[in-house]
Short mmCIF file of C-alpha atoms in Angstrom, two decimals:
data_model
loop_
_atom_site.label_atom_id
_atom_site.label_comp_id
_atom_site.label_asym_id
_atom_site.label_seq_id
_atom_site.Cartn_x
_atom_site.Cartn_y
_atom_site.Cartn_z
CA MET A 2 0.02 52.52 -13.13
CA THR A 3 -0.89 49.10 -14.97
CA PRO A 4 -2.25 46.25 -12.82
CA LEU A 5 0.03 43.77 -11.29
CA ILE A 6 -2.14 41.44 -11.29
CA THR A 7 -4.81 41.36 -14.19
CA ILE A 8 -8.40 39.52 -13.48
CA ARG A 9 -10.86 38.73 -16.61
CA GLY A 10 -14.31 37.65 -16.71
CA VAL A 11 -13.20 34.98 -15.04
CA THR A 12 -15.54 31.91 -14.82
CA LYS A 13 -14.86 28.90 -12.73
CA ARG A 14 -17.46 26.50 -13.05
CA TYR A 15 -17.73 23.61 -11.24
CA GLY A 16 -19.74 19.62 -12.14
CA ASP A 17 -21.44 18.51 -14.87
CA ALA A 18 -22.69 19.83 -17.96
CA GLY A 19 -26.48 19.60 -16.66
CA ARG A 20 -26.05 20.89 -12.87
CA PRO A 21 -23.43 23.13 -13.10
CA MET A 22 -22.40 24.33 -9.81
CA VAL A 23 -21.00 28.12 -10.64
CA ALA A 24 -17.92 29.43 -8.58
CA LEU A 25 -17.53 32.33 -9.77
CA GLU A 26 -18.99 34.65 -13.31
CA ASN A 27 -17.47 37.03 -14.98
CA VAL A 28 -15.21 38.61 -12.12
CA ASP A 29 -13.22 41.12 -13.65
CA LEU A 30 -10.45 42.37 -11.69
CA GLU A 31 -6.93 44.22 -10.57
CA VAL A 32 -4.27 44.34 -8.05
CA ALA A 33 -1.48 47.33 -8.05
CA ALA A 34 2.08 46.37 -7.22
CA GLY A 35 2.36 46.42 -3.58
CA GLU A 36 -1.56 46.56 -2.59
CA PHE A 37 -2.53 45.29 -0.28
CA LEU A 38 -6.04 43.72 -1.20
CA CYS A 39 -8.81 41.64 0.70
CA LEU A 40 -11.25 39.22 -1.17
CA LEU A 41 -13.70 38.86 1.69
CA GLY A 42 -17.27 37.46 1.68
CA PRO A 43 -19.14 34.68 3.91
CA SER A 44 -17.89 31.06 2.78
CA GLY A 45 -19.38 29.46 -0.11
CA CYS A 46 -18.58 33.40 -1.73
CA GLY A 47 -15.50 31.31 -4.72
CA LYS A 48 -12.99 33.75 -2.20
CA SER A 49 -10.47 30.36 -2.15
CA THR A 50 -11.73 29.57 -5.77
CA LEU A 51 -10.18 32.82 -7.02
CA LEU A 52 -7.05 32.61 -4.82
CA ASN A 53 -6.26 29.30 -6.40
CA ALA A 54 -6.71 30.01 -9.88
CA ILE A 55 -4.51 33.11 -9.06
CA ALA A 56 -2.45 30.94 -8.06
CA GLY A 57 -2.27 28.46 -10.39
CA PHE A 58 -3.76 25.59 -9.00
CA LEU A 59 -7.50 25.71 -10.97
CA ARG A 60 -7.99 27.06 -14.45
CA PRO A 61 -10.73 28.72 -14.17
CA SER A 62 -13.25 27.60 -17.06
CA ALA A 63 -13.20 31.11 -18.83
CA GLY A 64 -11.16 34.31 -18.47
CA THR A 65 -7.92 35.16 -17.91
CA ILE A 66 -5.17 35.95 -15.40
CA GLU A 67 -2.91 37.93 -15.63
CA VAL A 68 0.24 38.56 -13.59
CA GLY A 69 3.13 40.59 -15.12
CA GLY A 70 1.48 41.03 -18.20
CA VAL A 71 2.18 36.85 -18.05
CA PRO A 72 -0.21 34.47 -18.31
CA VAL A 73 -1.04 32.09 -15.35
CA THR A 74 -0.62 28.48 -16.20
CA GLY A 75 0.69 26.49 -13.53
CA PRO A 76 1.88 27.89 -10.09
CA GLY A 77 4.65 28.93 -9.53
CA PRO A 78 7.61 30.76 -6.77
CA ASP A 79 6.20 34.33 -8.25
CA ARG A 80 3.41 34.14 -5.98
CA GLY A 81 3.55 32.27 -2.64
CA MET A 82 0.56 30.41 -1.21
CA VAL A 83 0.24 30.57 2.13
CA PHE A 84 -2.77 28.24 3.86
CA GLN A 85 -5.08 28.13 6.29
CA GLU A 86 -3.57 24.80 7.02
CA TYR A 87 -0.14 26.22 7.10
CA ALA A 88 1.19 23.33 5.01
CA LEU A 89 4.82 22.60 6.16
CA PHE A 90 5.88 19.52 5.79
CA PRO A 91 6.16 17.93 9.32
CA TRP A 92 9.25 15.41 8.48
CA LEU A 93 11.36 18.70 7.87
CA THR A 94 12.97 20.57 10.58
CA VAL A 95 12.00 24.43 11.07
CA ALA A 96 14.98 25.51 9.17
CA ALA A 97 14.60 22.46 5.78
CA ASN A 98 10.92 23.92 5.84
CA VAL A 99 12.29 27.18 5.14
CA GLY A 100 14.62 26.30 3.03
CA PHE A 101 13.75 23.68 0.51
CA GLY A 102 12.33 26.12 -1.57
CA LEU A 103 15.89 27.55 -2.81
CA ARG A 104 16.74 23.42 -1.91
CA ILE A 105 14.82 22.11 -5.03
CA LYS A 106 15.85 25.43 -7.04
CA GLY A 107 19.43 24.46 -6.59
CA VAL A 108 21.09 27.70 -4.82
CA PRO A 109 24.17 26.50 -2.54
CA ARG A 110 23.74 25.10 0.57
CA THR A 111 26.12 27.56 2.60
CA GLU A 112 23.55 30.73 0.89
CA ILE A 113 20.64 28.36 1.66
CA ALA A 114 22.16 28.34 5.49
CA LEU A 115 22.52 32.11 5.36
CA ARG A 116 19.24 33.53 3.92
CA VAL A 117 17.21 30.89 6.34
CA GLU A 118 18.50 32.20 9.33
CA ARG A 119 18.64 35.95 7.95
CA LEU A 120 14.22 35.12 7.90
CA LEU A 121 14.31 33.31 10.80
CA ALA A 122 15.90 35.98 13.15
CA GLN A 123 13.58 38.61 10.94
CA LEU A 124 10.27 36.50 11.83
CA THR A 125 11.87 36.44 15.83
CA LEU A 126 11.89 31.51 14.68
CA SER A 127 16.14 31.24 15.21
CA GLU A 128 15.35 29.45 18.68
CA PHE A 129 12.83 26.97 16.51
CA ARG A 130 15.56 26.13 13.49
CA HIS A 131 15.69 22.69 14.47
CA ARG A 132 12.38 21.34 15.77
CA TYR A 133 9.86 19.57 13.80
CA PRO A 134 6.54 21.49 12.98
CA LYS A 135 4.38 19.17 15.51
CA ASP A 136 6.32 20.92 18.06
CA LEU A 137 4.99 24.84 17.27
CA SER A 138 2.31 26.69 17.91
CA GLY A 139 -0.66 27.19 15.32
CA GLY A 140 1.01 30.75 15.02
CA MET A 141 4.35 29.71 15.19
CA ARG A 142 3.69 27.32 12.33
CA GLN A 143 2.02 30.04 10.08
CA ARG A 144 5.59 32.38 10.91
CA VAL A 145 7.27 29.51 9.61
CA ALA A 146 4.99 28.86 5.96
CA ILE A 147 5.31 32.92 6.00
CA ALA A 148 8.92 32.39 6.16
CA ARG A 149 9.11 29.45 3.03
CA ILE A 150 7.68 31.70 1.15
CA LEU A 151 9.82 35.16 1.72
CA ALA A 152 12.39 32.64 1.58
CA LEU A 153 12.06 33.12 -2.29
CA ASP A 154 12.02 36.53 -1.81
CA PRO A 155 8.07 36.34 -5.08
CA PRO A 156 6.71 39.92 -5.34
CA ILE A 157 2.79 38.00 -4.73
CA LEU A 158 1.48 36.77 -1.38
CA LEU A 159 -1.77 35.05 -1.64
CA MET A 160 -2.92 34.19 2.17
CA ASP A 161 -6.07 32.02 1.80
CA GLU A 162 -7.82 32.84 5.51
CA PRO A 163 -4.27 32.69 6.51
CA PHE A 164 -4.81 32.87 10.52
CA GLY A 165 -8.39 31.16 10.51
CA ALA A 166 -7.80 28.76 12.39
CA LEU A 167 -5.74 30.75 15.55
CA ASP A 168 -6.86 32.71 18.60
CA ALA A 169 -7.51 35.83 18.41
CA LEU A 170 -4.41 37.36 19.84
CA THR A 171 -2.34 35.60 18.17
CA ARG A 172 -3.64 36.37 15.39
CA SER A 173 -4.29 40.07 16.16
CA ASN A 174 0.64 39.68 16.59
CA LEU A 175 0.44 37.62 13.38
CA GLN A 176 -1.69 40.72 11.54
CA ASP A 177 0.49 43.55 12.69
CA GLU A 178 3.57 41.68 11.74
CA LEU A 179 2.19 40.94 8.49
CA LEU A 180 1.27 44.61 7.75
CA ARG A 181 5.08 44.51 8.91
CA LEU A 182 6.44 42.06 6.79
CA TRP A 183 4.82 44.08 3.89
CA GLU A 184 5.88 47.17 4.13
CA GLN A 185 9.24 45.74 4.82
CA PHE A 186 9.78 43.40 1.33
CA ARG A 187 7.16 45.35 -0.08
CA LYS A 188 4.93 42.54 -1.72
CA THR A 189 1.59 42.74 -3.75
CA VAL A 190 -0.57 40.79 -1.03
CA VAL A 191 -4.06 39.13 -1.96
CA PHE A 192 -5.57 37.86 0.89
CA VAL A 193 -8.62 35.52 1.38
CA THR A 194 -10.42 35.88 4.68
CA HIS A 195 -14.04 36.14 5.99
CA SER A 196 -13.50 38.35 9.01
CA ILE A 197 -14.50 41.89 8.57
CA ASP A 198 -12.49 43.61 11.65
CA GLU A 199 -9.33 41.39 9.79
CA ALA A 200 -9.97 43.10 6.50
CA ILE A 201 -10.58 46.35 7.96
CA HIS A 202 -7.09 46.30 9.57
CA LEU A 203 -5.01 45.42 6.71
CA ALA A 204 -6.47 45.76 3.79
CA ASP A 205 -5.98 48.45 0.80
CA ARG A 206 -8.94 47.60 -0.96
CA ILE A 207 -11.78 45.43 -0.15
CA VAL A 208 -13.74 43.00 -2.69
CA VAL A 209 -16.40 41.82 -1.29
CA LEU A 210 -17.83 38.90 -3.27
CA THR A 211 -21.64 38.09 -3.85
CA TYR A 212 -22.54 34.36 -3.19
CA ARG A 213 -22.94 32.28 -4.97
CA PRO A 214 -21.96 32.40 -8.39
CA GLY A 215 -18.73 34.59 -6.93
CA THR A 216 -18.76 38.07 -8.47
CA VAL A 217 -16.94 41.06 -7.35
CA LYS A 218 -20.48 43.11 -5.52
CA ARG A 219 -18.40 46.02 -4.09
CA ILE A 220 -15.36 47.34 -3.93
CA VAL A 221 -14.61 49.31 -0.41
CA PRO A 222 -10.89 51.59 -0.40
CA VAL A 223 -10.25 51.44 3.10
CA THR A 224 -8.06 54.98 3.57
CA LEU A 225 -7.47 55.04 7.25
CA PRO A 226 -4.05 55.74 7.96
CA ARG A 227 -1.82 52.55 9.69
CA PRO A 228 -1.53 51.61 11.90
CA ARG A 229 -5.25 51.02 12.16
CA ASP A 230 -7.13 51.21 15.35
CA VAL A 231 -9.95 48.84 14.49
CA SER A 232 -11.81 49.97 17.25
CA SER A 233 -11.72 53.74 16.63
CA PRO A 234 -14.70 55.53 14.94
CA GLU A 235 -13.78 56.05 11.12
CA ALA A 236 -13.69 52.25 11.39
CA ASN A 237 -16.88 51.28 12.13
CA ILE A 238 -18.68 53.49 9.81
CA LEU A 239 -16.43 51.21 7.47
CA LYS A 240 -17.38 48.52 8.97
CA ARG A 241 -20.68 49.13 9.65
CA GLU A 242 -20.94 49.61 5.78
CA VAL A 243 -19.21 46.73 4.71
CA THR A 244 -20.70 44.61 7.54
CA ALA A 245 -24.32 45.28 5.80
CA LEU A 246 -22.92 44.38 2.18
CA VAL A 247 -21.77 41.16 4.02
CA MET A 248 -25.21 40.27 5.39
CA GLU A 249 -26.97 40.42 1.53
CA GLU A 250 -25.04 37.61 0.77
CA GLN A 251 -25.06 35.63 4.01
CA THR A 252 -29.30 35.77 4.19
CA ARG A 253 -29.00 34.88 0.74
CA PHE A 254 -26.78 32.37 1.46
CA ARG A 255 -29.03 31.07 4.27
CA GLN A 256 -32.47 31.27 1.75
CA GLN A 257 -30.37 28.95 -0.84
CA GLU A 258 -29.28 26.59 1.97
CA THR A 259 -33.09 26.35 3.45
CA THR A 260 -34.49 26.51 -0.52
CA GLY A 261 -31.57 23.80 -1.71
CA SER A 262 -32.42 25.80 -4.99
CA PRO A 263 -29.15 27.76 -6.11
CA ALA A 264 -29.44 30.42 -8.08
CA MET B 19 5.72 -7.59 38.99
CA ARG B 20 1.68 -7.68 38.72
CA GLY B 21 2.68 -9.28 35.34
CA ALA B 22 4.61 -11.82 36.66
CA VAL B 23 2.46 -13.88 38.69
CA ILE B 24 0.83 -15.69 35.99
CA PRO B 25 4.23 -16.78 34.13
CA VAL B 26 4.97 -18.12 37.87
CA LEU B 27 1.90 -20.14 38.30
CA VAL B 28 1.99 -21.63 35.75
CA LEU B 29 5.58 -22.74 35.55
CA ALA B 30 5.12 -23.61 39.34
CA LEU B 31 2.16 -25.78 38.44
CA TRP B 32 3.84 -27.65 35.32
CA GLN B 33 6.94 -28.31 37.37
CA GLY B 34 4.99 -30.05 40.06
CA LEU B 35 3.01 -31.98 37.64
CA ALA B 36 5.97 -33.63 35.77
CA ALA B 37 8.17 -33.51 39.04
CA GLY B 38 4.94 -36.00 40.23
CA GLY B 39 5.75 -38.18 37.01
CA VAL B 40 1.53 -36.74 35.48
CA PHE B 41 3.06 -36.27 32.28
CA ASN B 42 5.74 -38.69 29.99
CA PRO B 43 9.11 -36.42 29.59
CA GLU B 44 9.01 -37.67 26.00
CA VAL B 45 6.19 -35.55 25.22
CA LEU B 46 6.16 -32.99 27.88
CA PRO B 47 9.21 -32.32 29.83
CA ALA B 48 9.36 -30.63 33.06
CA PRO B 49 10.22 -26.72 32.80
CA LEU B 50 13.59 -27.11 34.33
CA ALA B 51 14.67 -29.32 31.88
CA VAL B 52 14.04 -27.43 29.31
CA ALA B 53 15.93 -24.41 30.73
CA VAL B 54 18.89 -26.79 31.48
CA ARG B 55 18.37 -27.69 27.59
CA TRP B 56 18.66 -23.77 26.13
CA TRP B 57 21.74 -23.07 28.39
CA ALA B 58 22.98 -26.38 26.70
CA TYR B 59 22.06 -25.34 23.41
CA LEU B 60 22.85 -21.73 23.71
CA THR B 61 26.35 -22.37 25.38
CA PRO B 62 29.78 -23.88 23.71
CA ASP B 63 29.36 -27.80 23.15
CA GLN B 64 33.02 -27.56 23.73
CA PRO B 65 35.62 -26.69 26.57
CA PHE B 66 37.52 -23.32 26.22
CA ASP B 67 40.84 -24.14 25.16
CA PRO B 68 42.92 -20.58 24.29
CA THR B 69 45.98 -22.80 21.94
CA ARG B 70 42.77 -23.59 19.64
CA ASP B 71 40.99 -20.35 18.40
CA GLY B 72 40.16 -16.95 20.64
CA PHE B 73 37.62 -16.09 23.57
CA LEU B 74 34.97 -14.45 21.32
CA SER B 75 34.67 -17.80 18.79
CA TRP B 76 34.26 -20.11 21.32
CA LEU B 77 31.94 -18.46 23.16
CA LEU B 78 29.66 -17.96 19.80
CA SER B 79 30.42 -21.50 18.87
CA GLY B 80 26.91 -23.13 20.62
CA GLU B 81 24.66 -24.39 18.63
CA MET B 82 22.13 -21.90 18.45
CA VAL B 83 24.32 -18.96 17.54
CA GLY B 84 24.64 -20.67 14.40
CA ASP B 85 20.89 -21.70 13.61
CA ALA B 86 20.22 -17.68 14.58
CA ALA B 87 22.77 -16.59 12.07
CA ALA B 88 21.75 -19.05 9.75
CA SER B 89 17.87 -18.32 10.40
CA LEU B 90 17.93 -14.42 10.72
CA TYR B 91 20.47 -14.55 7.39
CA ARG B 92 17.37 -16.09 5.42
CA VAL B 93 15.44 -13.16 6.52
CA LEU B 94 17.78 -10.50 5.87
CA VAL B 95 18.73 -11.74 2.16
CA GLY B 96 14.76 -12.46 2.23
CA PHE B 97 12.99 -8.97 3.09
CA ALA B 98 16.18 -7.30 1.34
CA ILE B 99 14.67 -8.93 -2.01
CA GLY B 100 10.89 -8.97 -1.23
CA ALA B 101 11.19 -4.87 -0.06
CA GLY B 102 13.77 -4.22 -2.34
CA LEU B 103 11.10 -4.94 -5.41
CA ALA B 104 7.94 -4.27 -3.34
CA LEU B 105 8.87 -0.71 -2.77
CA PRO B 106 9.51 0.92 -6.02
CA LEU B 107 6.52 -0.95 -7.84
CA GLY B 108 4.33 0.02 -4.51
CA LEU B 109 5.77 3.88 -5.33
CA ALA B 110 4.46 3.77 -8.91
CA MET B 111 0.93 2.32 -8.00
CA GLY B 112 0.09 4.45 -5.36
CA ALA B 113 1.66 7.85 -7.61
CA SER B 114 0.54 6.70 -11.12
CA ARG B 115 -2.96 5.73 -11.97
CA LEU B 116 -2.07 3.31 -15.01
CA ALA B 117 0.37 1.76 -12.85
CA PHE B 118 -2.27 0.75 -10.39
CA GLU B 119 -5.29 -0.21 -12.84
CA VAL B 120 -1.85 -2.80 -14.56
CA PHE B 121 -0.51 -3.82 -11.46
CA ASN B 122 -3.29 -3.74 -8.84
CA PRO B 123 -5.30 -7.20 -11.27
CA LEU B 124 -2.61 -9.13 -10.60
CA VAL B 125 -1.41 -8.09 -6.77
CA GLN B 126 -5.48 -8.89 -5.71
CA VAL B 127 -5.50 -12.24 -7.16
CA LEU B 128 -1.62 -13.67 -5.67
CA ARG B 129 -2.19 -12.07 -2.34
CA PRO B 130 -4.15 -13.94 -0.45
CA ILE B 131 -2.03 -16.54 -1.26
CA PRO B 132 0.13 -17.73 1.62
CA PRO B 133 3.65 -17.71 0.80
CA ILE B 134 3.34 -20.78 2.46
CA ALA B 135 1.57 -22.44 -0.12
CA TYR B 136 4.93 -22.30 -2.92
CA ILE B 137 5.96 -24.24 -1.03
CA PRO B 138 5.96 -26.75 -3.63
CA LEU B 139 6.42 -24.75 -6.38
CA ALA B 140 9.81 -22.98 -4.33
CA ILE B 141 10.91 -26.61 -4.39
CA LEU B 142 10.62 -27.02 -7.77
CA TRP B 143 11.86 -23.99 -9.08
CA PHE B 144 14.88 -24.34 -6.39
CA GLY B 145 15.43 -27.44 -5.39
CA LEU B 146 16.50 -27.27 -1.41
CA GLY B 147 19.35 -25.16 0.84
CA ASN B 148 18.66 -21.73 0.65
CA PRO B 149 17.14 -20.60 -2.46
CA PRO B 150 14.09 -21.72 -2.15
CA ALA B 151 13.64 -20.36 2.17
CA ILE B 152 14.93 -17.42 0.60
CA PHE B 153 12.53 -17.20 -2.21
CA LEU B 154 9.79 -17.90 0.11
CA ILE B 155 10.67 -15.45 2.62
CA SER B 156 10.33 -12.92 0.06
CA ILE B 157 7.29 -13.59 -0.91
CA GLY B 158 6.34 -13.35 3.02
CA ALA B 159 8.25 -9.69 3.36
CA PHE B 160 6.75 -8.54 -0.53
CA PHE B 161 3.32 -7.90 0.20
CA PRO B 162 3.04 -5.78 3.30
CA VAL B 163 5.33 -3.29 2.06
CA LEU B 164 4.36 -3.13 -0.99
CA MET B 165 0.43 -2.70 0.57
CA ASN B 166 0.99 0.02 2.56
CA THR B 167 3.83 1.77 0.31
CA ILE B 168 0.82 1.94 -2.68
CA ALA B 169 -1.73 3.30 1.46
CA GLY B 170 1.43 5.65 2.01
CA VAL B 171 1.49 7.26 -1.18
CA GLN B 172 -1.99 7.14 -2.10
CA THR B 173 -3.05 9.40 1.52
CA VAL B 174 -0.65 11.41 1.30
CA ASP B 175 -2.66 14.79 1.78
CA GLY B 176 -3.11 16.92 -1.30
CA ILE B 177 -1.91 20.37 0.68
CA TYR B 178 1.97 19.22 0.73
CA ILE B 179 2.31 18.77 -2.82
CA ARG B 180 -0.09 22.13 -3.00
CA ALA B 181 2.69 23.88 -1.46
CA ALA B 182 5.47 21.83 -2.86
CA ARG B 183 4.58 22.93 -6.92
CA ASN B 184 4.53 26.63 -5.80
CA LEU B 185 7.48 26.27 -4.33
CA GLY B 186 8.66 25.61 -7.31
CA ALA B 187 8.94 22.02 -7.42
CA GLY B 188 8.81 19.81 -10.67
CA PRO B 189 7.48 15.87 -11.04
CA VAL B 190 10.61 14.30 -9.49
CA THR B 191 11.09 16.80 -6.89
CA LEU B 192 7.71 16.17 -5.61
CA PHE B 193 8.14 12.85 -5.97
CA LEU B 194 11.07 12.37 -3.46
CA ARG B 195 11.26 15.16 -1.98
CA VAL B 196 7.54 15.23 -0.77
CA MET B 197 5.71 11.93 -1.51
CA LEU B 198 8.55 9.63 -0.53
CA PRO B 199 8.94 11.34 2.61
CA ALA B 200 5.38 11.85 3.43
CA ALA B 201 4.66 8.10 2.69
CA MET B 202 7.58 6.50 5.10
CA PRO B 203 5.22 6.07 8.07
CA TYR B 204 2.82 3.61 6.11
CA ILE B 205 6.15 1.94 4.53
CA LEU B 206 7.79 1.61 7.50
CA ALA B 207 4.61 0.59 9.56
CA GLY B 208 4.55 -2.05 6.47
CA ALA B 209 8.31 -3.22 6.89
CA ARG B 210 7.18 -3.71 10.38
CA ILE B 211 4.88 -6.37 9.36
CA GLY B 212 6.83 -7.29 5.96
CA VAL B 213 9.63 -8.17 8.68
CA GLY B 214 7.29 -10.36 10.90
CA THR B 215 5.76 -12.36 8.27
CA ALA B 216 9.82 -13.49 6.78
CA PHE B 217 10.83 -14.63 10.23
CA ILE B 218 7.40 -17.00 10.12
CA VAL B 219 8.09 -17.92 6.69
CA VAL B 220 11.83 -18.66 7.66
CA ILE B 221 11.00 -21.50 10.47
CA VAL B 222 8.57 -23.17 7.88
CA SER B 223 11.09 -22.83 5.11
CA GLU B 224 13.55 -24.03 7.49
CA MET B 225 11.38 -27.08 8.27
CA ILE B 226 11.26 -28.71 4.95
CA ALA B 227 14.50 -27.11 2.69
CA VAL B 228 17.60 -26.72 5.20
CA ASN B 229 19.39 -28.36 6.87
CA SER B 230 20.33 -25.61 9.13
CA GLY B 231 18.61 -22.91 11.12
CA LEU B 232 15.58 -21.69 14.05
CA GLY B 233 12.96 -24.20 12.35
CA TYR B 234 16.27 -26.90 11.55
CA ARG B 235 16.54 -27.39 15.01
CA ILE B 236 13.47 -27.95 16.24
CA LEU B 237 12.11 -30.46 13.64
CA GLU B 238 15.13 -32.13 13.58
CA ALA B 239 14.46 -32.43 17.74
CA ARG B 240 11.27 -34.19 17.33
CA GLU B 241 13.22 -37.16 15.58
CA TYR B 242 14.72 -37.50 18.92
CA PHE B 243 12.24 -37.53 20.87
CA TRP B 244 14.01 -34.55 22.55
CA SER B 245 10.84 -32.88 23.79
CA ASP B 246 12.58 -30.13 25.97
CA LYS B 247 14.73 -29.25 22.92
CA ILE B 248 11.49 -28.71 20.64
CA ILE B 249 10.86 -26.44 23.44
CA ALA B 250 13.95 -24.38 24.02
CA GLY B 251 13.66 -24.25 20.36
CA MET B 252 10.42 -22.06 20.09
CA LEU B 253 11.20 -20.31 22.96
CA THR B 254 14.64 -18.79 21.14
CA ILE B 255 12.35 -17.95 18.46
CA GLY B 256 9.67 -16.22 20.08
CA LEU B 257 12.71 -14.24 21.82
CA ILE B 258 14.05 -13.58 18.51
CA GLY B 259 11.02 -12.38 16.67
CA LEU B 260 10.62 -9.90 19.77
CA ALA B 261 13.56 -8.78 19.37
CA ILE B 262 13.73 -8.00 15.99
CA ASP B 263 10.06 -6.32 16.36
CA SER B 264 11.48 -4.61 19.12
CA PHE B 265 14.38 -3.52 16.73
CA MET B 266 12.14 -2.45 14.07
CA THR B 267 9.96 -0.06 16.20
CA ARG B 268 12.90 1.41 17.36
CA LEU B 269 14.20 2.13 14.31
CA SER B 270 10.14 3.66 12.87
CA ASP B 271 11.12 5.74 15.96
CA VAL B 272 14.29 6.91 14.54
CA LEU B 273 13.12 7.61 11.44
CA LEU B 274 9.98 9.40 12.37
CA VAL B 275 10.70 11.57 14.95
CA TRP B 276 9.34 14.29 13.01
CA HIS B 277 5.90 11.96 12.92
CA ARG B 278 3.29 12.51 15.64
CA GLY B 279 3.48 8.82 16.59
CA PRO B 280 2.74 5.24 14.46
CA ASP B 281 -0.87 5.32 13.57
CA SER B 282 -2.02 9.59 13.14
#
């Protein structure tokens, strides 16, 4: 089976040529259609950089990213992005936020209304359709952001620590909801997180990245049957393994922070 | 209630001193005289005559109504011109680095010049009457709207732009549907300052260029030593200024229902 997303030799350097900061180095990765992939690593490992490169917000210094065989040259509605900060438009109501992508595409208003209503119902947001984002809780806002992306029906969802700012209970509810939507709409998901539990709960495969420069340290497949119990013995074995990998990088991160000299 | 204590005391003291003949009434009139004059300024000169005109037009035939209308008309036209020019320029300067670099030096030099300093030039260019007054007012409204629009567009949170591009927005959509609404709180704050400045400038310009309006009226009153009318006119200016500002605040509240607050 050909992968939907192909990442080859992707390197991203920041800063001047004298003292470059290498965020990503020679990353090779393939994501299959319909797969749920988690990018895991400590902060500064370049996982968000990689996601932004797939989204087309930044151009790799070297290497290529292809989606469905077509090189990524910029952002596009085939790769819907969900941000940790929600990034809802505060001047639009919930319904107008969800309909934004369709609206600028020139879809007729009656059809927009229909599709928005259906999505709002699926995400139990219907009663908030006329509210503004400021009136919603963090969890609700993120649901609206997900609905806004789903409205365009993109094959790929890119999620940048989407539940990072939420409390544990809301977070767990949204994880379950995301899995339900993922199964229902058959999307390919690339999900950035620094939570090991979250990665084990959600992912088909966990990609553990190294700290500075970011490279693929290990790809850990998660074969636990869904719905998963993150506190089961099997999950705990996996958790120990993944934690060990992440901790190695965390230690490297601390050492670099204290000595102040990146590798 | 507590806020009324000081004004009442001041008025009582003032009235007492005036009644005791401490001040020359041509220099400082008694507050009661001001109130009487204010009422006379507000109300029609002629008694109501149904054979001549309708009740409403009679009611609005007082001198103050005509003066206020003349001043507000100038504010409105001057503000529309000033803000109408400042908005597109500000949007361009906020969104485009090139436009900013090209226009900013000139803006920075002109901005500190008070609108009042344009009076000689305004008279030279436009003579007397409404045109020089409106010119001055539009300058007064121009810079607050311009500066706030630039700041508003420049401080649009990049995440909205990324989100919109991700949803397929091109440059035009991005500008009209993201940057403009995102900058709206700043723009409206600038408009509020601009209207306030326009109202200050209208009073000044009416003292030199025209023969109507609230500013003209208090200067005219000085020539007759009508100090009570001067103060009645000043009071009117204050009340109308307050009304304009409340209106602008209401307008912002309505347009920015989505916003957290005026400053956040």
